[in-house]
């Protein structure tokens, strides 16, 4: 898997990129958890989601946001990290100009960044949001949410408690034109200790099903 360096708003950003085999392969980016709590593109959940997309023929990118690893800049409390994610998606789309389809996946802090990014990008056809911390960050920007997606979380999560994630799901489910699917992983804490394989399998099954629906003309 090639190591890549691309330009972000505050300097170079470091990533890992797996190109799809087809010139019109769909694209996906995977966003890592909070940098100040050890979140990097090598997080196990980010890594597994990256390969989940790659195995399905996507051109997929994961990267370190500013100040993480060899990426330049300093942590910016989400504002700069959103700009980094937008730059990453720009880079990915520039080298995949014939791409059909675009997905965003993120874990924890990365889920918050990813859901902000999809508000800016009408071409996004789906998202996977793993343990979005509704209790820690403002998700009120999702009005309306522009695309359907999966929100998946653990019932033993103390960082993003099930009650707070449920509030986010309930708010999004009232919106017309999209479908928010919620899945709860029994026994899983915020880091899915002992449950990462189950998490990955569930996300893969959702992705396969949604892509088939889109191929069949099921819309967003």
CSV table of C-alpha atoms in Angstrom, one decimal:
chain,number,residue,atom,x,y,z
A,1,UNK,CA,0.0,0.0,0.0
A,2,UNK,CA,1.7,3.2,-1.2
A,3,UNK,CA,2.6,5.9,1.3
A,4,UNK,CA,1.5,9.3,0.0
A,5,UNK,CA,2.2,12.9,0.9
A,6,UNK,CA,-0.2,15.6,-0.2
A,7,UNK,CA,-0.7,19.3,0.5
A,8,UNK,CA,-3.1,20.3,3.3
A,9,UNK,CA,-4.0,23.8,4.4
A,10,UNK,CA,-1.1,23.9,6.9
A,11,UNK,CA,1.5,21.9,5.0
A,12,UNK,CA,2.1,18.4,4.1
A,13,UNK,CA,-0.2,15.6,5.2
A,14,UNK,CA,0.9,11.9,5.4
A,15,UNK,CA,-1.4,9.1,4.2
A,16,UNK,CA,-1.7,5.6,3.0
A,17,UNK,CA,-3.5,5.1,-0.3
A,18,UNK,CA,-4.8,2.0,-2.1
A,19,UNK,CA,-5.9,2.6,-5.6
A,20,UNK,CA,-8.8,0.6,-7.1
A,21,UNK,CA,-8.1,-1.6,-10.1
A,22,UNK,CA,-10.8,0.0,-12.2
A,23,UNK,CA,-10.5,3.6,-13.6
A,24,UNK,CA,-14.0,4.4,-12.4
A,25,UNK,CA,-13.6,2.8,-9.0
A,26,UNK,CA,-15.5,4.5,-6.2
A,27,UNK,CA,-13.5,6.5,-3.6
A,28,UNK,CA,-13.5,6.5,0.2
A,29,UNK,CA,-11.7,8.2,3.0
A,30,UNK,CA,-11.3,6.9,6.6
A,31,UNK,CA,-10.9,9.4,9.4
A,32,UNK,CA,-9.0,8.6,12.6
A,33,UNK,CA,-10.0,9.3,16.3
A,34,UNK,CA,-8.9,12.2,18.4
A,35,UNK,CA,-5.2,13.1,17.9
A,36,UNK,CA,-4.7,14.2,21.5
A,37,UNK,CA,-5.8,10.8,22.8
A,38,UNK,CA,-3.5,8.8,20.5
A,39,UNK,CA,-5.7,8.8,17.4
A,40,UNK,CA,-3.8,8.1,14.2
A,41,UNK,CA,-4.4,6.6,10.8
A,42,UNK,CA,-2.9,3.4,12.2
A,43,UNK,CA,-5.7,2.9,14.7
A,44,UNK,CA,-6.9,-0.7,14.4
A,45,UNK,CA,-10.5,0.3,13.5
A,46,UNK,CA,-9.4,2.8,10.9
A,47,UNK,CA,-7.0,0.2,9.5
A,48,UNK,CA,-9.7,-2.4,9.2
A,49,UNK,CA,-12.2,0.0,7.6
A,50,UNK,CA,-9.5,1.0,5.1
A,51,UNK,CA,-9.0,-2.6,4.0
A,52,UNK,CA,-12.7,-3.2,4.0
A,53,UNK,CA,-13.1,-0.6,1.3
A,54,UNK,CA,-9.9,-1.7,-0.6
A,55,UNK,CA,-11.2,-5.3,-0.7
A,56,UNK,CA,-14.3,-4.0,-2.4
A,57,UNK,CA,-12.4,-2.3,-5.2
A,58,UNK,CA,-12.5,1.3,-3.8
A,59,UNK,CA,-9.7,3.7,-4.2
A,60,UNK,CA,-9.3,4.4,-0.5
A,61,UNK,CA,-7.2,6.9,1.6
A,62,UNK,CA,-6.5,7.1,5.3
A,63,UNK,CA,-4.3,9.9,6.6
A,64,UNK,CA,-2.9,11.6,9.6
A,65,UNK,CA,-4.5,15.0,10.3
A,66,UNK,CA,-2.3,18.0,11.1
A,67,UNK,CA,0.3,17.5,13.8
A,68,UNK,CA,-0.1,13.7,13.8
A,69,UNK,CA,2.8,11.5,12.7
A,70,UNK,CA,4.6,13.2,9.8
A,71,UNK,CA,1.8,15.5,9.0
A,72,UNK,CA,2.6,19.2,9.4
A,73,UNK,CA,0.7,21.7,11.5
A,74,UNK,CA,-0.8,21.6,15.0
A,75,UNK,CA,-4.1,20.3,16.4
A,76,UNK,CA,-6.9,22.8,15.8
A,77,UNK,CA,-9.9,21.4,17.8
A,78,UNK,CA,-11.7,20.2,14.8
A,79,UNK,CA,-11.8,23.3,12.6
A,80,UNK,CA,-8.4,22.6,10.9
A,81,UNK,CA,-9.0,18.9,10.9
A,82,UNK,CA,-12.1,19.4,8.9
A,83,UNK,CA,-10.1,21.4,6.4
A,84,UNK,CA,-7.5,18.6,6.3
A,85,UNK,CA,-10.3,16.1,5.5
A,86,UNK,CA,-11.6,18.3,2.7
A,87,UNK,CA,-8.1,18.6,1.3
A,88,UNK,CA,-7.7,14.8,1.5
A,89,UNK,CA,-10.9,14.2,-0.3
A,90,UNK,CA,-9.9,16.8,-3.0
A,91,UNK,CA,-6.6,15.0,-3.5
A,92,UNK,CA,-8.4,11.6,-3.8
A,93,UNK,CA,-10.9,12.9,-6.3
A,94,UNK,CA,-8.2,14.7,-8.4
A,95,UNK,CA,-6.4,11.4,-9.0
A,96,UNK,CA,-9.7,9.5,-9.5
A,97,UNK,CA,-11.4,11.8,-11.9
A,98,UNK,CA,-13.6,9.1,-13.4
A,99,UNK,CA,-14.7,7.8,-10.0
A,100,UNK,CA,-18.3,6.7,-9.5
A,101,UNK,CA,-19.4,7.0,-5.9
A,102,UNK,CA,-17.9,8.5,-2.8
A,103,UNK,CA,-18.0,7.3,0.8
A,104,UNK,CA,-16.8,8.7,4.1
A,105,UNK,CA,-16.0,6.6,7.2
A,106,UNK,CA,-14.8,7.8,10.6
A,107,UNK,CA,-14.3,6.6,14.1
A,108,UNK,CA,-15.2,8.7,17.2
A,109,UNK,CA,-13.7,12.2,16.6
A,110,UNK,CA,-13.2,11.1,13.0
A,111,UNK,CA,-16.9,10.4,12.8
A,112,UNK,CA,-17.7,14.0,13.9
A,113,UNK,CA,-15.2,15.3,11.2
A,114,UNK,CA,-16.6,12.9,8.6
A,115,UNK,CA,-20.2,13.9,9.2
A,116,UNK,CA,-19.2,17.6,8.8
A,117,UNK,CA,-17.4,16.8,5.6
A,118,UNK,CA,-20.4,15.1,4.0
A,119,UNK,CA,-22.4,18.3,4.6
A,120,UNK,CA,-20.1,20.1,2.3
A,121,UNK,CA,-19.9,17.4,-0.4
A,122,UNK,CA,-23.1,16.5,-2.2
A,123,UNK,CA,-21.4,13.8,-4.1
A,124,UNK,CA,-21.1,11.6,-1.0
A,125,UNK,CA,-23.5,8.7,-1.4
A,126,UNK,CA,-23.0,7.1,1.9
A,127,UNK,CA,-21.2,7.2,5.3
A,128,UNK,CA,-20.2,4.9,8.1
A,129,UNK,CA,-20.1,6.7,11.5
A,130,UNK,CA,-18.5,4.5,14.3
A,131,UNK,CA,-19.2,5.7,17.8
A,132,UNK,CA,-20.0,9.4,17.1
A,133,UNK,CA,-19.5,11.3,20.4
A,134,UNK,CA,-22.7,13.3,20.4
A,135,UNK,CA,-22.1,14.1,24.0
A,136,UNK,CA,-18.7,15.8,23.4
A,137,UNK,CA,-19.3,17.6,20.1
A,138,UNK,CA,-22.0,19.7,18.4
A,139,UNK,CA,-23.8,17.7,15.7
A,140,UNK,CA,-26.5,20.3,15.1
A,141,UNK,CA,-24.9,21.0,11.6
A,142,UNK,CA,-26.7,17.9,10.3
A,143,UNK,CA,-29.8,19.8,9.3
A,144,UNK,CA,-30.6,18.2,7.0
A,145,UNK,CA,-28.2,15.3,6.6
A,146,UNK,CA,-27.6,15.0,2.9
A,147,UNK,CA,-27.0,11.2,2.5
A,148,UNK,CA,-28.0,7.9,4.1
A,149,UNK,CA,-25.5,6.1,6.3
A,150,UNK,CA,-24.7,3.7,9.2
A,151,UNK,CA,-24.3,4.8,12.8
A,152,UNK,CA,-22.8,1.9,14.8
A,153,UNK,CA,-21.8,1.9,18.4
A,154,UNK,CA,-21.3,-0.3,21.4
A,155,UNK,CA,-23.7,-0.8,24.3
A,156,UNK,CA,-20.9,-0.6,26.8
A,157,UNK,CA,-19.4,2.6,25.5
A,158,UNK,CA,-18.6,5.1,28.2
A,159,UNK,CA,-16.9,7.7,26.0
A,160,UNK,CA,-19.9,8.0,23.6
A,161,UNK,CA,-22.7,6.6,25.7
A,162,UNK,CA,-25.6,4.8,24.0
A,163,UNK,CA,-28.1,7.3,25.3
A,164,UNK,CA,-26.3,10.2,23.6
A,165,UNK,CA,-25.8,8.3,20.3
A,166,UNK,CA,-29.5,7.5,20.4
A,167,UNK,CA,-30.3,11.2,20.5
A,168,UNK,CA,-28.3,11.8,17.4
A,169,UNK,CA,-29.9,8.8,15.6
A,170,UNK,CA,-33.5,9.9,16.6
A,171,UNK,CA,-32.9,13.4,15.3
A,172,UNK,CA,-31.6,12.2,12.0
A,173,UNK,CA,-34.3,9.6,11.5
A,174,UNK,CA,-36.9,12.3,11.4
A,175,UNK,CA,-35.4,13.7,8.2
A,176,UNK,CA,-37.0,12.8,4.9
A,177,UNK,CA,-35.2,11.5,1.8
A,178,UNK,CA,-32.4,9.6,3.7
A,179,UNK,CA,-32.2,6.4,5.7
A,180,UNK,CA,-30.1,6.2,8.9
A,181,UNK,CA,-29.4,2.7,9.9
A,182,UNK,CA,-28.4,2.1,13.6
A,183,UNK,CA,-26.6,-0.9,14.8
A,184,UNK,CA,-25.5,-1.7,18.4
A,185,UNK,CA,-22.6,-4.0,19.1
A,186,UNK,CA,-23.4,-6.0,22.3
A,187,UNK,CA,-20.6,-5.9,24.8
A,188,UNK,CA,-18.5,-3.4,22.9
A,189,UNK,CA,-16.8,-0.5,24.7
A,190,UNK,CA,-15.6,2.6,22.8
A,191,UNK,CA,-12.5,0.9,21.5
A,192,UNK,CA,-14.3,-2.3,20.6
A,193,UNK,CA,-11.9,-4.5,22.6
A,194,UNK,CA,-12.5,-8.0,21.5
A,195,UNK,CA,-15.2,-6.8,19.1
A,196,UNK,CA,-13.2,-5.2,16.2
A,197,UNK,CA,-13.8,-8.1,13.8
A,198,UNK,CA,-17.6,-8.0,14.5
A,199,UNK,CA,-17.6,-4.3,14.0
A,200,UNK,CA,-15.7,-4.7,10.6
A,201,UNK,CA,-18.0,-7.5,9.5
A,202,UNK,CA,-21.1,-5.4,10.2
A,203,UNK,CA,-19.8,-2.4,8.4
A,204,UNK,CA,-18.8,-4.6,5.4
A,205,UNK,CA,-22.3,-6.1,5.3
A,206,UNK,CA,-23.9,-2.7,5.4
A,207,UNK,CA,-21.6,-1.3,2.6
A,208,UNK,CA,-22.3,-4.3,0.4
A,209,UNK,CA,-26.0,-4.0,0.9
A,210,UNK,CA,-26.1,-0.2,0.3
A,211,UNK,CA,-24.0,-0.4,-2.8
A,212,UNK,CA,-26.3,-3.1,-4.2
A,213,UNK,CA,-29.3,-0.9,-3.5
A,214,UNK,CA,-27.6,2.1,-5.2
A,215,UNK,CA,-26.7,-0.1,-8.2
A,216,UNK,CA,-30.4,-1.2,-8.4
A,217,UNK,CA,-31.5,2.4,-8.5
A,218,UNK,CA,-32.4,2.7,-4.8
A,219,UNK,CA,-31.1,6.2,-4.6
A,220,UNK,CA,-29.4,7.8,-1.6
